[in-house]
């Protein structure tokens, strides 16, 4: 069966919706009986890992249970930021930003990449001290981040709402539901076999190491597997006796119809996050609001999340249970047979319902902040499940208990921007090369070797 490696229908336009259940299947690559590497998951991490591996001359198959970028990778805000990130991530983010520019220049599609800058806006004068404390991390890597005065902030973003801002002019943005599918098409052109609507039910393990994967369309033999399953990674690992303290939160997003430009980049205060899209609308989101649905994994991992809860309890709304079929749902099976459909086929695309009240609030906040833009219309609203680790940085490492398996998950709210860089690092790990960056902060064992949970100085 043929794969479509050419440009898709999105060329020249930016659809104002993320990828969903009815989005067409684009990739139907024939599963090879044997390959060098199987990548599980077609989000930005899996796709960029696969692309990078293929450019090294390795044979790669990427299996995605739903659609390329159907989950977090098309549902995000589209910020590509170094500002506020963990110091251990910063060198990889900067590499990723260089890669984003190459992707925009060489992948042959307009992914909406712009260097529009990122601003954190201080609604209270006290916020500025927190912003200032992050500046040494920016300086350490030569980043152009600086504090703006009240007047400079108002000159940048015309509203009388803020005392000042933390501003990184070099930070970027791109259109998620355009960019990641474009990356997948580039991966196909580089030789990756991509199959959508094809869940991996389990890992094939022989003599204690990876021997292949079992998918709903059969087995692929391989000695190396990359798990980039986003919010589903821990469910697959648990089936093979490997535990990670991964949890997810629901985050609501809204897209306005095209409106007069008030600011061309991405910005947030403590209530409203907004980014100008290429189609002339704004992507809006609550700056500090997410919903956590309590399931069995939450109880197991609770102790490790106490530092995060202490730091940020007010922005989390707790719900007693996730809808059926969610990765940490009470009735979601934790074990299943290879020869029957499992939980990944039961939920092809995790498409949570957005918080309707918050969507209305976002519209009001934007109109109050920017009356000059006039009344705005919300064109679409959606939500995504953001997967995270207790210290808000990912796991990027080999899995010690399963030789041959490399894990890249827990990207939290910043995996889109850093995605190409993580893909590069993971590909190097898989190929047995020097990863080129210090990955100790992202090691697999940090949650089991007695290390304290280190939240780092991220903003
Ligand atoms: C609302 C929201 C706003 C965000 N804003 C930003 C932002 O502005 N900037 C930023 O940098 N980041 C942002 N993020 C975070 C970013 O989107 C994620 O960190 C990133 O997309 C994660 O990529 P991923 O490839 O790890 O996971 P995903 O994109 O979730 O992809 C994982 C894929 O694996 C597939 N899969 C899982 N299990 C299996 C299996 N067994 N077999 C086959 N396939 C499987 C899933 O179907 C899924 O498509 C945001 C996230 C959300 C939800």
XYZ file of C-alpha atoms and ligand atoms in Angstrom:
512
model
C 0.000 0.000 0.000
C 1.232 3.476 -0.814
C 2.016 6.214 1.637
C 1.300 9.842 0.933
C 4.576 11.657 1.232
C 3.465 14.783 -0.567
C 1.945 17.936 0.771
C -1.529 17.481 2.143
C -4.672 19.510 1.837
C -3.511 22.007 4.435
C -0.999 23.673 2.140
C -1.469 27.416 2.086
C -4.053 27.517 4.840
C -4.134 27.109 8.594
C -7.143 25.180 9.827
C -8.436 26.601 13.074
C -8.949 23.221 14.719
C -6.685 20.542 16.058
C -6.644 17.058 14.559
C -9.560 14.903 15.657
C -11.396 11.632 15.112
C -12.776 12.622 11.695
C -9.478 13.910 10.332
C -8.503 11.743 7.359
C -5.922 8.973 7.681
C -2.964 10.130 5.616
C -0.334 7.473 6.261
C -0.946 3.815 5.482
C 2.593 2.508 5.103
C 2.983 -1.264 4.814
C 4.316 -2.711 8.049
C 7.689 -4.347 7.404
C 8.215 -7.778 9.012
C 11.521 -6.512 10.357
C 13.184 -3.117 10.806
C 15.960 -1.376 12.720
C 13.798 0.806 14.985
C 10.077 1.024 15.759
C 8.838 4.346 17.108
C 5.600 4.177 19.100
C 3.606 7.407 18.898
C 3.124 9.997 16.165
C 3.352 13.198 18.183
C 6.140 15.726 17.659
C 8.567 13.613 19.700
C 7.981 10.358 17.825
C 7.886 12.029 14.421
C 11.089 14.027 14.893
C 12.875 11.029 16.405
C 11.866 8.937 13.397
C 12.951 11.648 10.955
C 16.322 11.998 12.635
C 16.884 8.223 12.735
C 16.039 7.927 9.041
C 18.512 10.681 8.168
C 21.149 8.507 9.875
C 20.338 5.727 7.416
C 18.393 3.523 9.831
C 15.223 1.712 8.784
C 12.352 3.109 10.855
C 8.658 2.285 11.262
C 6.419 4.672 13.207
C 3.090 3.382 14.514
C 0.368 5.744 15.674
C -2.880 4.458 17.183
C -4.906 7.449 15.946
C -3.621 10.241 13.725
C -0.295 11.988 13.461
C -0.447 14.820 16.050
C -3.978 13.813 17.030
C -3.254 14.359 20.705
C -1.092 16.974 22.435
C 0.982 17.794 19.384
C -1.885 19.504 17.542
C -3.737 20.760 20.626
C -1.038 22.957 22.086
C -0.674 26.730 22.096
C 2.084 26.726 19.491
C 4.702 28.457 21.626
C 8.351 27.606 20.959
C 9.981 29.132 23.971
C 13.265 29.076 25.764
C 11.994 31.694 28.201
C 11.347 30.293 31.654
C 12.589 26.791 30.903
C 14.617 24.523 33.148
C 18.363 25.234 32.776
C 18.982 21.586 31.818
C 16.535 21.932 28.918
C 17.808 25.265 27.641
C 20.675 24.005 25.441
C 18.297 21.486 23.835
C 15.618 24.165 23.324
C 18.155 26.371 21.570
C 19.143 23.456 19.329
C 15.427 22.871 18.712
C 14.922 26.513 17.721
C 17.734 26.225 15.168
C 16.084 23.066 13.876
C 12.672 24.767 13.675
C 14.217 27.346 11.350
C 15.738 24.606 9.182
C 12.422 22.746 9.145
C 10.601 25.883 7.994
C 13.238 26.501 5.322
C 13.634 22.949 3.995
C 10.486 20.859 4.596
C 8.649 22.660 1.823
C 5.508 23.685 3.719
C 4.505 26.868 5.519
C 4.331 25.785 9.160
C 3.658 29.309 10.411
C 7.069 29.678 12.056
C 7.687 33.242 13.206
C 10.115 34.773 15.653
C 7.358 36.747 17.396
C 8.824 36.671 20.907
C 7.392 35.484 24.202
C 6.310 37.836 27.009
C 5.411 37.015 30.608
C 3.346 39.935 31.825
C 3.294 41.131 35.430
C -0.202 42.034 36.595
C 1.231 42.553 40.100
C 4.490 44.381 40.784
C 5.597 41.417 42.911
C 5.642 39.162 39.811
C 8.679 41.052 38.515
C 10.986 39.694 41.221
C 10.217 36.137 40.133
C 10.916 37.077 36.515
C 14.202 38.708 37.453
C 15.350 35.585 39.301
C 15.295 33.649 36.026
C 17.551 36.081 34.142
C 20.872 34.437 35.164
C 19.755 31.206 33.450
C 19.093 33.139 30.261
C 22.468 34.843 30.460
C 24.249 31.522 31.019
C 23.218 30.385 27.532
C 23.415 33.786 25.836
C 19.661 34.219 25.520
C 18.296 37.737 24.792
C 15.750 37.642 27.652
C 15.263 40.951 29.494
C 12.913 42.749 31.843
C 10.692 45.401 30.293
C 9.482 48.461 32.164
C 5.791 49.365 32.294
C 6.194 51.787 29.387
C 8.196 49.312 27.297
C 5.553 46.652 27.936
C 2.778 48.984 26.843
C 4.728 49.879 23.729
C 5.056 46.177 22.902
C 1.489 45.162 23.759
C -0.990 48.057 23.801
C -2.878 47.609 27.080
C -2.653 49.396 30.417
C -2.721 46.169 32.373
C 0.832 45.347 33.392
C 3.688 46.599 35.570
C 6.331 45.150 33.290
C 7.316 41.933 31.560
C 9.906 39.256 31.004
C 10.589 39.314 27.283
C 12.519 37.059 24.931
C 12.377 38.499 21.430
C 14.069 35.456 19.866
C 11.379 32.998 21.007
C 9.128 31.611 18.309
C 5.745 30.214 17.435
C 4.378 27.814 14.819
C 1.009 26.294 13.924
C 0.867 22.912 15.668
C -1.720 21.163 13.504
C 0.162 22.185 10.392
C 3.748 21.761 11.586
C 3.700 18.229 12.980
C 1.882 16.669 9.993
C 4.425 18.477 7.772
C 7.229 16.908 9.803
C 5.610 13.486 9.317
C 5.493 13.989 5.552
C 9.185 14.918 5.644
C 9.889 11.766 7.667
C 8.139 9.671 5.002
C 10.234 11.344 2.325
C 13.321 10.483 4.396
C 12.266 6.817 4.316
C 10.200 6.346 7.498
C 7.252 3.959 7.168
C 4.327 5.595 8.992
C 1.113 3.808 9.789
C -1.755 5.673 11.397
C -4.722 3.923 13.062
C -2.297 1.217 14.158
C -1.894 0.718 17.889
C 1.019 -1.064 19.479
C -0.506 -3.523 21.917
C 2.722 -4.588 23.536
C 6.453 -5.068 23.334
C 7.871 -8.373 22.194
C 10.525 -9.329 24.726
C 12.870 -12.283 24.275
C 15.693 -13.250 26.625
C 15.048 -10.097 28.638
C 15.473 -7.632 25.782
C 13.440 -6.030 23.014
C 12.790 -8.347 20.083
C 9.971 -6.395 18.420
C 6.551 -4.883 18.870
C 3.097 -6.444 18.607
C 0.713 -4.124 16.810
C -2.929 -4.552 15.927
C -1.702 -5.285 12.391
C 0.934 -7.802 13.339
C 4.431 -8.114 14.715
C 7.470 -6.140 13.617
C 10.819 -7.619 14.605
C 13.417 -5.092 15.777
C 16.014 -4.796 18.512
C 15.329 -1.116 19.254
C 12.071 0.608 20.162
C 11.389 4.225 21.061
C 8.339 4.851 23.231
C 7.026 8.382 22.625
C 3.452 7.692 23.659
C 2.680 10.991 25.392
C -0.010 10.503 28.047
C -0.162 6.756 27.299
C 3.474 5.851 27.903
C 3.076 4.680 31.494
C 0.130 2.431 30.594
C 2.206 0.534 28.030
C 5.215 0.342 30.333
C 3.118 -0.902 33.268
C 1.958 -3.836 31.169
C 5.623 -4.880 31.022
C 6.282 -4.342 34.707
C 7.955 -0.925 34.365
C 6.575 1.925 36.511
C 6.958 5.637 35.983
C 5.128 8.338 38.001
C 3.523 9.950 34.949
C 0.216 11.841 35.267
C -1.798 14.079 32.961
C -3.899 17.215 33.330
C -6.639 18.525 31.088
C -5.976 21.946 29.574
C -8.597 24.010 27.717
C -7.839 26.112 24.634
C -9.941 28.411 22.453
C -9.372 29.897 19.000
C -10.827 33.253 18.004
C -11.924 34.115 14.512
C -9.580 36.549 12.685
C -9.379 39.876 14.507
C -7.305 43.069 14.311
C -3.739 42.455 15.486
C -2.903 43.685 18.992
C 0.360 41.757 19.337
C 2.119 39.443 16.916
C 3.823 37.073 19.343
C 2.864 34.998 22.362
C 2.192 36.367 25.832
C 0.649 35.532 29.156
C -0.121 37.063 32.502
C -1.513 35.069 35.411
C -4.982 34.814 33.833
C -4.835 34.861 30.057
C -2.389 33.374 27.550
C -2.693 34.517 23.933
C -0.865 33.897 20.682
C -1.445 35.400 17.277
C -2.023 32.617 14.723
C -1.084 32.760 11.051
C -4.765 32.814 10.079
C -5.266 36.140 11.895
C -7.014 34.744 14.965
C -5.683 34.336 18.491
C -5.234 31.109 20.391
C -6.392 31.789 23.952
C -5.965 29.730 27.101
C -6.277 30.161 30.836
C -2.781 30.871 32.110
C -3.110 29.011 35.381
C -5.928 26.534 35.193
C -5.887 22.836 34.528
C -7.982 19.931 35.641
C -6.674 16.816 37.230
C -8.810 13.697 37.099
C -8.004 11.347 39.914
C -7.348 7.738 38.934
C -5.335 4.811 40.315
C -1.996 6.186 39.060
C -2.658 9.428 40.956
C -2.848 7.535 44.229
C 0.307 5.603 43.437
C 2.301 8.676 42.454
C 0.853 11.188 44.913
C 3.883 11.357 47.213
C 6.162 12.362 44.365
C 3.828 15.190 43.322
C 3.697 16.894 46.718
C 6.402 19.467 45.853
C 4.542 20.389 42.647
C 1.205 20.604 44.473
C 2.724 22.823 47.166
C 4.120 25.187 44.563
C 1.025 25.369 42.366
C -2.072 23.949 44.106
C -4.361 26.885 43.308
C -4.227 26.401 39.552
C -5.376 22.776 39.684
C -9.018 21.742 39.857
C -9.465 18.161 41.039
C -12.104 15.909 39.521
C -12.986 12.548 41.052
C -12.499 10.452 37.931
C -11.473 10.538 34.299
C -13.991 9.574 31.607
C -13.950 5.896 30.608
C -11.036 4.866 28.467
C -8.605 7.598 29.586
C -5.037 6.466 30.328
C -5.647 6.706 34.096
C -9.354 5.837 34.051
C -10.613 3.610 36.864
C -11.900 1.024 34.397
C -9.069 1.257 31.865
C -7.454 -2.198 31.684
C -3.894 -2.379 32.995
C -3.232 -5.723 31.342
C -4.596 -7.244 28.155
C -3.789 -9.930 25.606
C -1.735 -9.288 22.468
C -4.310 -10.929 20.225
C -7.244 -8.685 21.219
C -7.904 -4.952 20.985
C -6.608 -3.213 24.075
C -7.005 0.270 25.605
C -5.077 2.008 22.815
C -7.548 0.889 20.184
C -10.461 1.768 22.467
C -9.324 5.433 22.489
C -7.808 6.303 19.122
C -7.610 10.005 19.907
C -7.732 11.443 23.397
C -10.025 14.396 22.720
C -11.158 15.802 26.066
C -14.061 18.185 26.321
C -12.962 21.788 26.936
C -14.171 23.656 30.028
C -17.070 25.714 28.632
C -17.050 28.288 31.444
C -13.351 28.972 30.929
C -13.864 29.475 27.201
C -16.381 32.254 27.878
C -14.053 33.742 30.487
C -11.200 33.788 27.957
C -13.336 35.708 25.479
C -14.292 38.266 28.132
C -10.722 38.672 29.369
C -9.408 39.243 25.861
C -12.127 41.809 25.128
C -11.511 43.618 28.419
C -7.755 43.675 27.885
C -7.945 44.775 24.254
C -11.130 46.813 23.762
C -9.550 48.273 20.614
C -9.904 44.829 18.956
C -13.693 45.021 19.272
C -15.934 42.052 20.082
C -14.336 38.722 19.317
C -15.872 35.457 18.195
C -14.703 32.076 19.466
C -14.402 29.827 16.438
C -13.289 26.618 18.130
C -12.505 25.251 21.561
C -10.767 22.055 22.527
C -8.715 20.485 25.285
C -5.658 18.298 25.568
C -4.221 16.040 28.244
C -0.737 17.317 29.123
C 1.461 14.511 30.397
C 4.000 15.381 33.032
C 6.513 14.008 35.508
C 6.754 15.082 39.173
C 9.686 17.457 38.477
C 8.153 18.885 35.272
C 11.008 17.741 33.058
C 10.796 14.674 30.818
C 12.331 11.236 30.914
C 14.743 10.894 27.999
C 16.718 7.729 28.537
C 17.105 4.034 27.900
C 14.834 1.912 30.094
C 17.250 -0.110 32.212
C 14.884 -3.058 32.795
C 14.180 -3.520 29.080
C 17.392 -3.306 27.014
C 16.588 -1.978 23.564
C 13.811 0.347 24.771
C 14.336 4.123 24.827
C 11.757 6.359 26.474
C 10.946 9.980 25.655
C 7.900 11.121 27.579
C 6.597 13.568 30.191
C 7.280 16.652 28.047
C 4.802 18.679 30.152
C 3.670 22.007 28.726
C 6.726 22.556 26.548
C 7.229 19.477 24.353
C 6.138 21.152 21.142
C 8.899 23.726 21.154
C 11.661 21.439 22.327
C 10.342 18.522 20.239
C 12.839 18.623 17.356
C 15.736 18.856 19.821
C 14.455 15.915 21.857
C 14.000 13.935 18.642
C 17.646 14.562 17.798
C 18.837 13.548 21.253
C 16.721 10.386 21.308
C 17.920 9.354 17.859
C 21.512 9.721 19.015
C 20.803 7.604 22.092
C 19.193 4.926 19.949
C 22.095 4.980 17.490
C 24.585 4.577 20.343
C 26.092 8.025 19.723
C 27.048 10.757 22.168
C 23.741 12.611 22.744
C 25.590 15.940 22.641
C 23.847 17.276 25.758
C 23.957 16.540 29.469
C 20.914 14.310 29.999
C 21.393 13.504 33.704
C 18.385 15.576 34.734
C 16.218 13.452 32.410
C 17.435 10.030 33.555
C 14.972 7.201 33.999
C 16.103 6.205 37.496
C 15.698 9.562 39.207
C 12.318 8.632 40.688
C 13.558 5.355 42.188
C 17.179 6.000 43.237
C 16.336 8.105 46.290
C 16.942 11.470 44.625
C 14.747 14.296 45.926
C 12.169 15.731 43.538
C 13.848 18.822 42.108
C 11.392 21.305 40.590
C 14.173 23.526 39.300
C 13.818 27.261 38.697
C 11.474 27.085 35.705
C 8.769 29.727 35.249
C -3.379 22.524 25.723
C -1.905 22.326 25.569
C -1.085 23.429 25.393
C 0.292 23.258 25.225
N 1.060 24.327 24.868
C 2.354 24.139 24.514
C 3.125 25.198 23.960
O 2.641 26.289 23.722
N 4.432 24.953 23.672
C 4.997 23.751 23.875
O 6.192 23.610 23.628
N 4.279 22.695 24.341
C 2.971 22.865 24.646
N 2.218 21.821 25.094
C 2.861 20.542 25.297
C 3.119 19.796 24.008
O 1.989 19.833 23.177
C 3.491 18.360 24.347
O 4.526 18.342 25.307
C 3.978 17.604 23.130
O 3.069 17.730 22.067
C 4.155 16.137 23.498
O 4.486 15.424 22.341
P 4.531 13.855 22.400
O 4.938 13.412 21.058
O 5.330 13.435 23.597
O 3.029 13.410 22.768
P 1.685 13.435 21.907
O 1.629 14.571 20.983
O 0.568 13.299 22.873
O 1.813 12.135 21.026
C 1.813 10.836 21.561
C 1.168 9.936 20.533
O 1.385 8.568 20.886
C 0.281 7.844 20.436
N 0.274 6.565 21.144
C 0.236 6.372 22.488
N 0.264 5.062 22.769
C 0.330 4.410 21.591
C 0.364 3.023 21.251
N 0.354 2.060 22.158
N 0.424 2.697 19.929
C 0.450 3.679 18.975
N 0.391 4.986 19.267
C 0.339 5.353 20.548
C -0.892 8.752 20.776
O -2.040 8.419 20.028
C -0.347 10.120 20.452
O -0.696 10.563 19.166
C 0.849 21.957 25.284
C 0.016 20.841 25.469
C -1.357 21.020 25.576
C -2.252 19.813 25.685
